[in-house]
Amino acid sequence: MTGLAGAKNGRTMRFSGRAALLLASVSLLPAAASAQSSAATGPRLQQASLSYSIAPGSLGSALASFGSRSNLQLLYPADITRSKRTAGVSGTMSPEEALGRLLSGTGLTYRFTTATTVTISGPAEQATVNGGQAGDSLTLAPVYVSGDQTGTGPVEGYVARVTAAGTKTDTPIIETPQAVTVVTSDQIRNQGATSISDSLAYTPSIAMQSGAFSRSVDDLTIRGFNVANGNLGSLRDGMKYQSNVYDGGQEPYGLERIDVLRGAASMLYGQLSPGGVVNAISKRPTTNPLREVNLEFGTYGRKQLSADFGGPLDDEGIFSYRLTGLVRDADNWVDNTPDDKVYIAPALTIAPDAATSLTLLSSYQHFNAGFSTPLQLDDVRTGRIPRDMFLGIDGFDRYKGDSYTIGYDFEHQFDNGLTLRNKARYFYSDVSWDYMMGNVSTLANSGGRLARLASVREEVSYGVTQDTSLEYTFDALGAEHTVLGGFDYYRRSYDSHRYRGAGVSLLDLRTGATLSNPAINYAVDRGSDTVANSYGLYLQDQIKFDDHWVLLLGGRQDWTDSTVRSYQNGRVTDQSDNALTGRAGLVYLFDNGLAPYVSIAQSFQPQAGSVTVTGNPLQPNEAVQYEAGLRYQPEGSNLLLSAAVYDLTQTNLTTTDALGNVSQFGEVRSRGVELEARAEFDNLGLIAAYSYTDARITESALASEIGQQIPLVPRNAVSLWADYKLDDLGLEGVKLGAGMRYTGSTNIFNGKTDAPSYLLVDAMASIDLGKLTQDLEGAEFKVNARNLFDKKFYTCTYSDGCRYGEPLTVTATLSYKW
């Protein structure tokens, strides 16, 4: 790395040549032998005293804790803290005094280069600077900025170093013994993603239906298993979110990042699908002023205004805020189908001192869209029904709803290495969902008519969730321990009224005219009312010893109960379950940045309301996963390479024989390989992923299902995204990007053929208008194109559950930040 990396307002800067030499010579001047005396010159920190409780142990970990608590950025060559230990610091004192005590006896020196930035160095770094020539570029060892990333904070660019999704603590990704991907807000913005599915399109082992469906709901599979609501793996800020998949998708503009943990994770989050979790992280208040407005226009009449504001509310920085929102008025490629949305998310943080913070988070979302009806395989395979044709009835079809959230996140760090966290949220959703189902029969198509059946649904759901934990860091028997213990609770309610048409309604495919109006049978309500509670106690220990080994051990006890009342027959099904799940993992950290790991993890998933043919409640699904992987992330670099292989088996699945008898000996086994690369070089950003997923049914009451691949899940998927700044080519401020997404063929139950593979190409071009003239400083113009070559494709879950894919869509965005 050439030059010295620094940070200003959370953004990385690089210097080279004379500027780097001047800065480095000031920052790394030889100092007195002791760390305490090295701070005698240079800018002074505010001397307000803070309480510190940093346990003896690894110097690198101690400095990270110090930087976070003191709101400082520590700059130092990555290797100078390796194998060094500190006696820690405890008590109330100035940040300057605390840092001096941490470095005492290490042979390292420090200097305050600004009021919030500290450079730490050793004799080798000073000699390098002193030996340089004034006109030369200055080459230093990689520099690590302590405290610049947390498990819930923003990440500049594409390469995250820290996540909380895999441990519920801020943990380096390279020390996490399970596959993790962090999709940053920069990636979401650069790729023009407008849904969770769009945001995860370049993530390995993720499969989803086409945008005709997934633009409205967050319905995904990970490693072959569905992740669609809170109890399956859809999270927000580390807690379960929607009570059902149709509560309305999360708005990506309101997110700081999306952390995807792949594989069984019940030890952390309770009842889940074994595929993993998608943890969306809300944008939070910032102490640095933030002002952004975006105006967007696009194909199909898309018009959108979005804005993001944040910053301190007082001079002391005790109060800070964030206000994020958007308004969209749009259609989509299907005629007579809106894509309108209103989203607003106010947030407030109260931080009376460096050890205590309370963040209030809230949101409101209104959506008005049309639900894309599934079609018969032959209808999409032959193309006899055009992909832009509206198959509903004007004034009848709708997918409209409102959702609200309000919650908080509290944290307090005590003086003895103990941290208390408590967070909670209330979620409410009210959705009206009426549409004409077009997959009823293909018989009417021969005469140019489509048989449809009306569906009317009114759905109300809510979720109450809380998580309270204690984290304790300490040294014992030559190892560093991070122990986490906690209790979480989730109560969900899903009240759904469902009615069907009394008979089919015919649509003339040649004229678009409805030949017979639907008659709704309101006498039969096919819905149900579900109320369920989940309680969990968990305990985890992350043990780091010899500065190279990381051992993770964890266990959890869950209790669940549910009551399901059927509106159709009045039957009430009560069910109670409990489960003990665990996880263990081991990582070895080589000095060169390589980190192999192995792990085993379990999951369980109750089946509320489901009963056998004798009326007995079903036992929970259970799963176990074995995983081995290898990561490569040199310290101080913007490079992360990951590889994983896994074997994941879920048992106790419901299976129905040819006579309709329900039993519970079904089994699905998923085995696969995942490769991922994320990198940022001088002007180049790169994201690449490959996944091989062999997810098949291994046990079933129907012999015809055994050995079949899970529908929608391709065995092979490849994605590649790259963007490049053209500054070195004389086009300062111009950036070009392009991506490709290949999805292999997928199995269709009861289908005559597989859904074919497809290759989609995306593109982006942006220009920083401030580079053209200072009058436009802070302004950017960007164009995104998805499915650039207008590839026609479709996705299917069953032979009567196929939907067309999204055609070419183009959006142009004018942004202004000040």
PDB file of N, CA, C and O in Angstrom, residues 729-759:
ATOM      1  N   LEU A 729      -7.420   7.975 -16.284  1.00  0.00           N
ATOM      2  CA  LEU A 729      -7.537   8.084 -17.741  1.00  0.00           C
ATOM      3  C   LEU A 729      -7.924   9.491 -18.179  1.00  0.00           C
ATOM      4  O   LEU A 729      -8.259   9.712 -19.340  1.00  0.00           O
ATOM      5  N   GLY A 730      -7.875  10.427 -17.240  1.00  0.00           N
ATOM      6  CA  GLY A 730      -8.199  11.809 -17.571  1.00  0.00           C
ATOM      7  C   GLY A 730      -9.663  12.151 -17.459  1.00  0.00           C
ATOM      8  O   GLY A 730     -10.065  13.276 -17.760  1.00  0.00           O
ATOM      9  N   LEU A 731     -10.491  11.201 -17.025  1.00  0.00           N
ATOM     10  CA  LEU A 731     -11.924  11.452 -16.861  1.00  0.00           C
ATOM     11  C   LEU A 731     -12.227  11.474 -15.363  1.00  0.00           C
ATOM     12  O   LEU A 731     -12.837  10.569 -14.800  1.00  0.00           O
ATOM     13  N   GLU A 732     -11.781  12.510 -14.704  1.00  0.00           N
ATOM     14  CA  GLU A 732     -11.910  12.605 -13.261  1.00  0.00           C
ATOM     15  C   GLU A 732     -13.377  12.676 -12.857  1.00  0.00           C
ATOM     16  O   GLU A 732     -14.148  13.461 -13.400  1.00  0.00           O
ATOM     17  N   GLY A 733     -13.739  11.852 -11.889  1.00  0.00           N
ATOM     18  CA  GLY A 733     -15.104  11.844 -11.384  1.00  0.00           C
ATOM     19  C   GLY A 733     -16.030  10.890 -12.099  1.00  0.00           C
ATOM     20  O   GLY A 733     -17.180  10.716 -11.678  1.00  0.00           O
ATOM     21  N   VAL A 734     -15.560  10.219 -13.164  1.00  0.00           N
ATOM     22  CA  VAL A 734     -16.395   9.285 -13.914  1.00  0.00           C
ATOM     23  C   VAL A 734     -16.137   7.864 -13.419  1.00  0.00           C
ATOM     24  O   VAL A 734     -14.986   7.458 -13.216  1.00  0.00           O
ATOM     25  N   LYS A 735     -17.200   7.113 -13.208  1.00  0.00           N
ATOM     26  CA  LYS A 735     -17.086   5.721 -12.789  1.00  0.00           C
ATOM     27  C   LYS A 735     -18.015   4.863 -13.619  1.00  0.00           C
ATOM     28  O   LYS A 735     -19.185   5.210 -13.825  1.00  0.00           O
ATOM     29  N   LEU A 736     -17.508   3.738 -14.105  1.00  0.00           N
ATOM     30  CA  LEU A 736     -18.290   2.785 -14.880  1.00  0.00           C
ATOM     31  C   LEU A 736     -18.339   1.459 -14.147  1.00  0.00           C
ATOM     32  O   LEU A 736     -17.342   1.043 -13.536  1.00  0.00           O
ATOM     33  N   GLY A 737     -19.469   0.793 -14.220  1.00  0.00           N
ATOM     34  CA  GLY A 737     -19.613  -0.499 -13.576  1.00  0.00           C
ATOM     35  C   GLY A 737     -20.440  -1.443 -14.424  1.00  0.00           C
ATOM     36  O   GLY A 737     -21.291  -1.017 -15.214  1.00  0.00           O
ATOM     37  N   ALA A 738     -20.186  -2.731 -14.279  1.00  0.00           N
ATOM     38  CA  ALA A 738     -20.951  -3.740 -15.004  1.00  0.00           C
ATOM     39  C   ALA A 738     -20.960  -5.027 -14.196  1.00  0.00           C
ATOM     40  O   ALA A 738     -20.030  -5.301 -13.425  1.00  0.00           O
ATOM     41  N   GLY A 739     -22.012  -5.801 -14.375  1.00  0.00           N
ATOM     42  CA  GLY A 739     -22.128  -7.061 -13.668  1.00  0.00           C
ATOM     43  C   GLY A 739     -22.845  -8.098 -14.498  1.00  0.00           C
ATOM     44  O   GLY A 739     -23.608  -7.769 -15.421  1.00  0.00           O
ATOM     45  N   MET A 740     -22.594  -9.356 -14.178  1.00  0.00           N
ATOM     46  CA  MET A 740     -23.306 -10.459 -14.813  1.00  0.00           C
ATOM     47  C   MET A 740     -23.780 -11.429 -13.742  1.00  0.00           C
ATOM     48  O   MET A 740     -23.104 -11.646 -12.737  1.00  0.00           O
ATOM     49  N   ARG A 741     -24.963 -11.997 -13.959  1.00  0.00           N
ATOM     50  CA  ARG A 741     -25.552 -12.951 -13.030  1.00  0.00           C
ATOM     51  C   ARG A 741     -26.032 -14.169 -13.818  1.00  0.00           C
ATOM     52  O   ARG A 741     -26.950 -14.060 -14.628  1.00  0.00           O
ATOM     53  N   TYR A 742     -25.388 -15.290 -13.571  1.00  0.00           N
ATOM     54  CA  TYR A 742     -25.790 -16.528 -14.242  1.00  0.00           C
ATOM     55  C   TYR A 742     -26.495 -17.435 -13.241  1.00  0.00           C
ATOM     56  O   TYR A 742     -25.974 -17.713 -12.161  1.00  0.00           O
ATOM     57  N   THR A 743     -27.687 -17.883 -13.606  1.00  0.00           N
ATOM     58  CA  THR A 743     -28.449 -18.829 -12.799  1.00  0.00           C
ATOM     59  C   THR A 743     -28.684 -20.078 -13.623  1.00  0.00           C
ATOM     60  O   THR A 743     -29.260 -20.024 -14.715  1.00  0.00           O
ATOM     61  N   GLY A 744     -28.202 -21.206 -13.129  1.00  0.00           N
ATOM     62  CA  GLY A 744     -28.364 -22.457 -13.846  1.00  0.00           C
ATOM     63  C   GLY A 744     -29.797 -22.934 -13.871  1.00  0.00           C
ATOM     64  O   GLY A 744     -30.688 -22.371 -13.220  1.00  0.00           O
ATOM     65  N   SER A 745     -30.056 -23.972 -14.626  1.00  0.00           N
ATOM     66  CA  SER A 745     -31.412 -24.512 -14.730  1.00  0.00           C
ATOM     67  C   SER A 745     -31.879 -25.009 -13.364  1.00  0.00           C
ATOM     68  O   SER A 745     -31.088 -25.426 -12.524  1.00  0.00           O
ATOM     69  N   THR A 746     -33.190 -24.957 -13.158  1.00  0.00           N
ATOM     70  CA  THR A 746     -33.777 -25.363 -11.880  1.00  0.00           C
ATOM     71  C   THR A 746     -34.876 -26.384 -12.102  1.00  0.00           C
ATOM     72  O   THR A 746     -35.582 -26.359 -13.116  1.00  0.00           O
ATOM     73  N   ASN A 747     -35.033 -27.258 -11.132  1.00  0.00           N
ATOM     74  CA  ASN A 747     -36.017 -28.322 -11.205  1.00  0.00           C
ATOM     75  C   ASN A 747     -37.426 -27.766 -10.997  1.00  0.00           C
ATOM     76  O   ASN A 747     -37.627 -26.786 -10.269  1.00  0.00           O
ATOM     77  N   ILE A 748     -38.413 -28.398 -11.644  1.00  0.00           N
ATOM     78  CA  ILE A 748     -39.823 -28.048 -11.453  1.00  0.00           C
ATOM     79  C   ILE A 748     -40.565 -29.324 -11.102  1.00  0.00           C
ATOM     80  O   ILE A 748     -40.593 -30.271 -11.888  1.00  0.00           O
ATOM     81  N   PHE A 749     -41.162 -29.361  -9.906  1.00  0.00           N
ATOM     82  CA  PHE A 749     -41.971 -30.510  -9.537  1.00  0.00           C
ATOM     83  C   PHE A 749     -43.126 -30.655 -10.526  1.00  0.00           C
ATOM     84  O   PHE A 749     -43.815 -29.682 -10.855  1.00  0.00           O
ATOM     85  N   ASN A 750     -43.365 -31.859 -10.974  1.00  0.00           N
ATOM     86  CA  ASN A 750     -44.468 -32.176 -11.889  1.00  0.00           C
ATOM     87  C   ASN A 750     -44.346 -31.440 -13.213  1.00  0.00           C
ATOM     88  O   ASN A 750     -45.335 -31.302 -13.941  1.00  0.00           O
ATOM     89  N   GLY A 751     -43.163 -30.957 -13.523  1.00  0.00           N
ATOM     90  CA  GLY A 751     -42.978 -30.239 -14.787  1.00  0.00           C
ATOM     91  C   GLY A 751     -42.446 -31.159 -15.871  1.00  0.00           C
ATOM     92  O   GLY A 751     -41.787 -32.169 -15.601  1.00  0.00           O
ATOM     93  N   LYS A 752     -42.712 -30.791 -17.135  1.00  0.00           N
ATOM     94  CA  LYS A 752     -42.230 -31.588 -18.255  1.00  0.00           C
ATOM     95  C   LYS A 752     -40.755 -31.331 -18.520  1.00  0.00           C
ATOM     96  O   LYS A 752     -40.074 -32.140 -19.145  1.00  0.00           O
ATOM     97  N   THR A 753     -40.272 -30.204 -18.031  1.00  0.00           N
ATOM     98  CA  THR A 753     -38.889 -29.824 -18.271  1.00  0.00           C
ATOM     99  C   THR A 753     -38.412 -28.927 -17.140  1.00  0.00           C
ATOM    100  O   THR A 753     -39.226 -28.391 -16.378  1.00  0.00           O
ATOM    101  N   ASP A 754     -37.125 -28.747 -17.017  1.00  0.00           N
ATOM    102  CA  ASP A 754     -36.576 -27.818 -16.037  1.00  0.00           C
ATOM    103  C   ASP A 754     -36.778 -26.388 -16.500  1.00  0.00           C
ATOM    104  O   ASP A 754     -36.899 -26.109 -17.705  1.00  0.00           O
ATOM    105  N   ALA A 755     -36.799 -25.469 -15.556  1.00  0.00           N
ATOM    106  CA  ALA A 755     -36.743 -24.057 -15.918  1.00  0.00           C
ATOM    107  C   ALA A 755     -35.334 -23.778 -16.441  1.00  0.00           C
ATOM    108  O   ALA A 755     -34.345 -24.109 -15.782  1.00  0.00           O
ATOM    109  N   PRO A 756     -35.201 -23.195 -17.626  1.00  0.00           N
ATOM    110  CA  PRO A 756     -33.874 -23.063 -18.238  1.00  0.00           C
ATOM    111  C   PRO A 756     -32.994 -22.049 -17.514  1.00  0.00           C
ATOM    112  O   PRO A 756     -33.479 -21.172 -16.787  1.00  0.00           O
ATOM    113  N   SER A 757     -31.692 -22.193 -17.726  1.00  0.00           N
ATOM    114  CA  SER A 757     -30.732 -21.248 -17.169  1.00  0.00           C
ATOM    115  C   SER A 757     -30.857 -19.896 -17.868  1.00  0.00           C
ATOM    116  O   SER A 757     -31.439 -19.789 -18.956  1.00  0.00           O
ATOM    117  N   TYR A 758     -30.302 -18.871 -17.244  1.00  0.00           N
ATOM    118  CA  TYR A 758     -30.307 -17.552 -17.874  1.00  0.00           C
ATOM    119  C   TYR A 758     -29.124 -16.731 -17.377  1.00  0.00           C
ATOM    120  O   TYR A 758     -28.596 -16.952 -16.290  1.00  0.00           O
ATOM    121  N   LEU A 759     -28.708 -15.797 -18.207  1.00  0.00           N
ATOM    122  CA  LEU A 759     -27.602 -14.893 -17.905  1.00  0.00           C
ATOM    123  C   LEU A 759     -28.104 -13.467 -18.042  1.00  0.00           C
ATOM    124  O   LEU A 759     -28.606 -13.075 -19.100  1.00  0.00           O
TER     125      LEU A 759
END
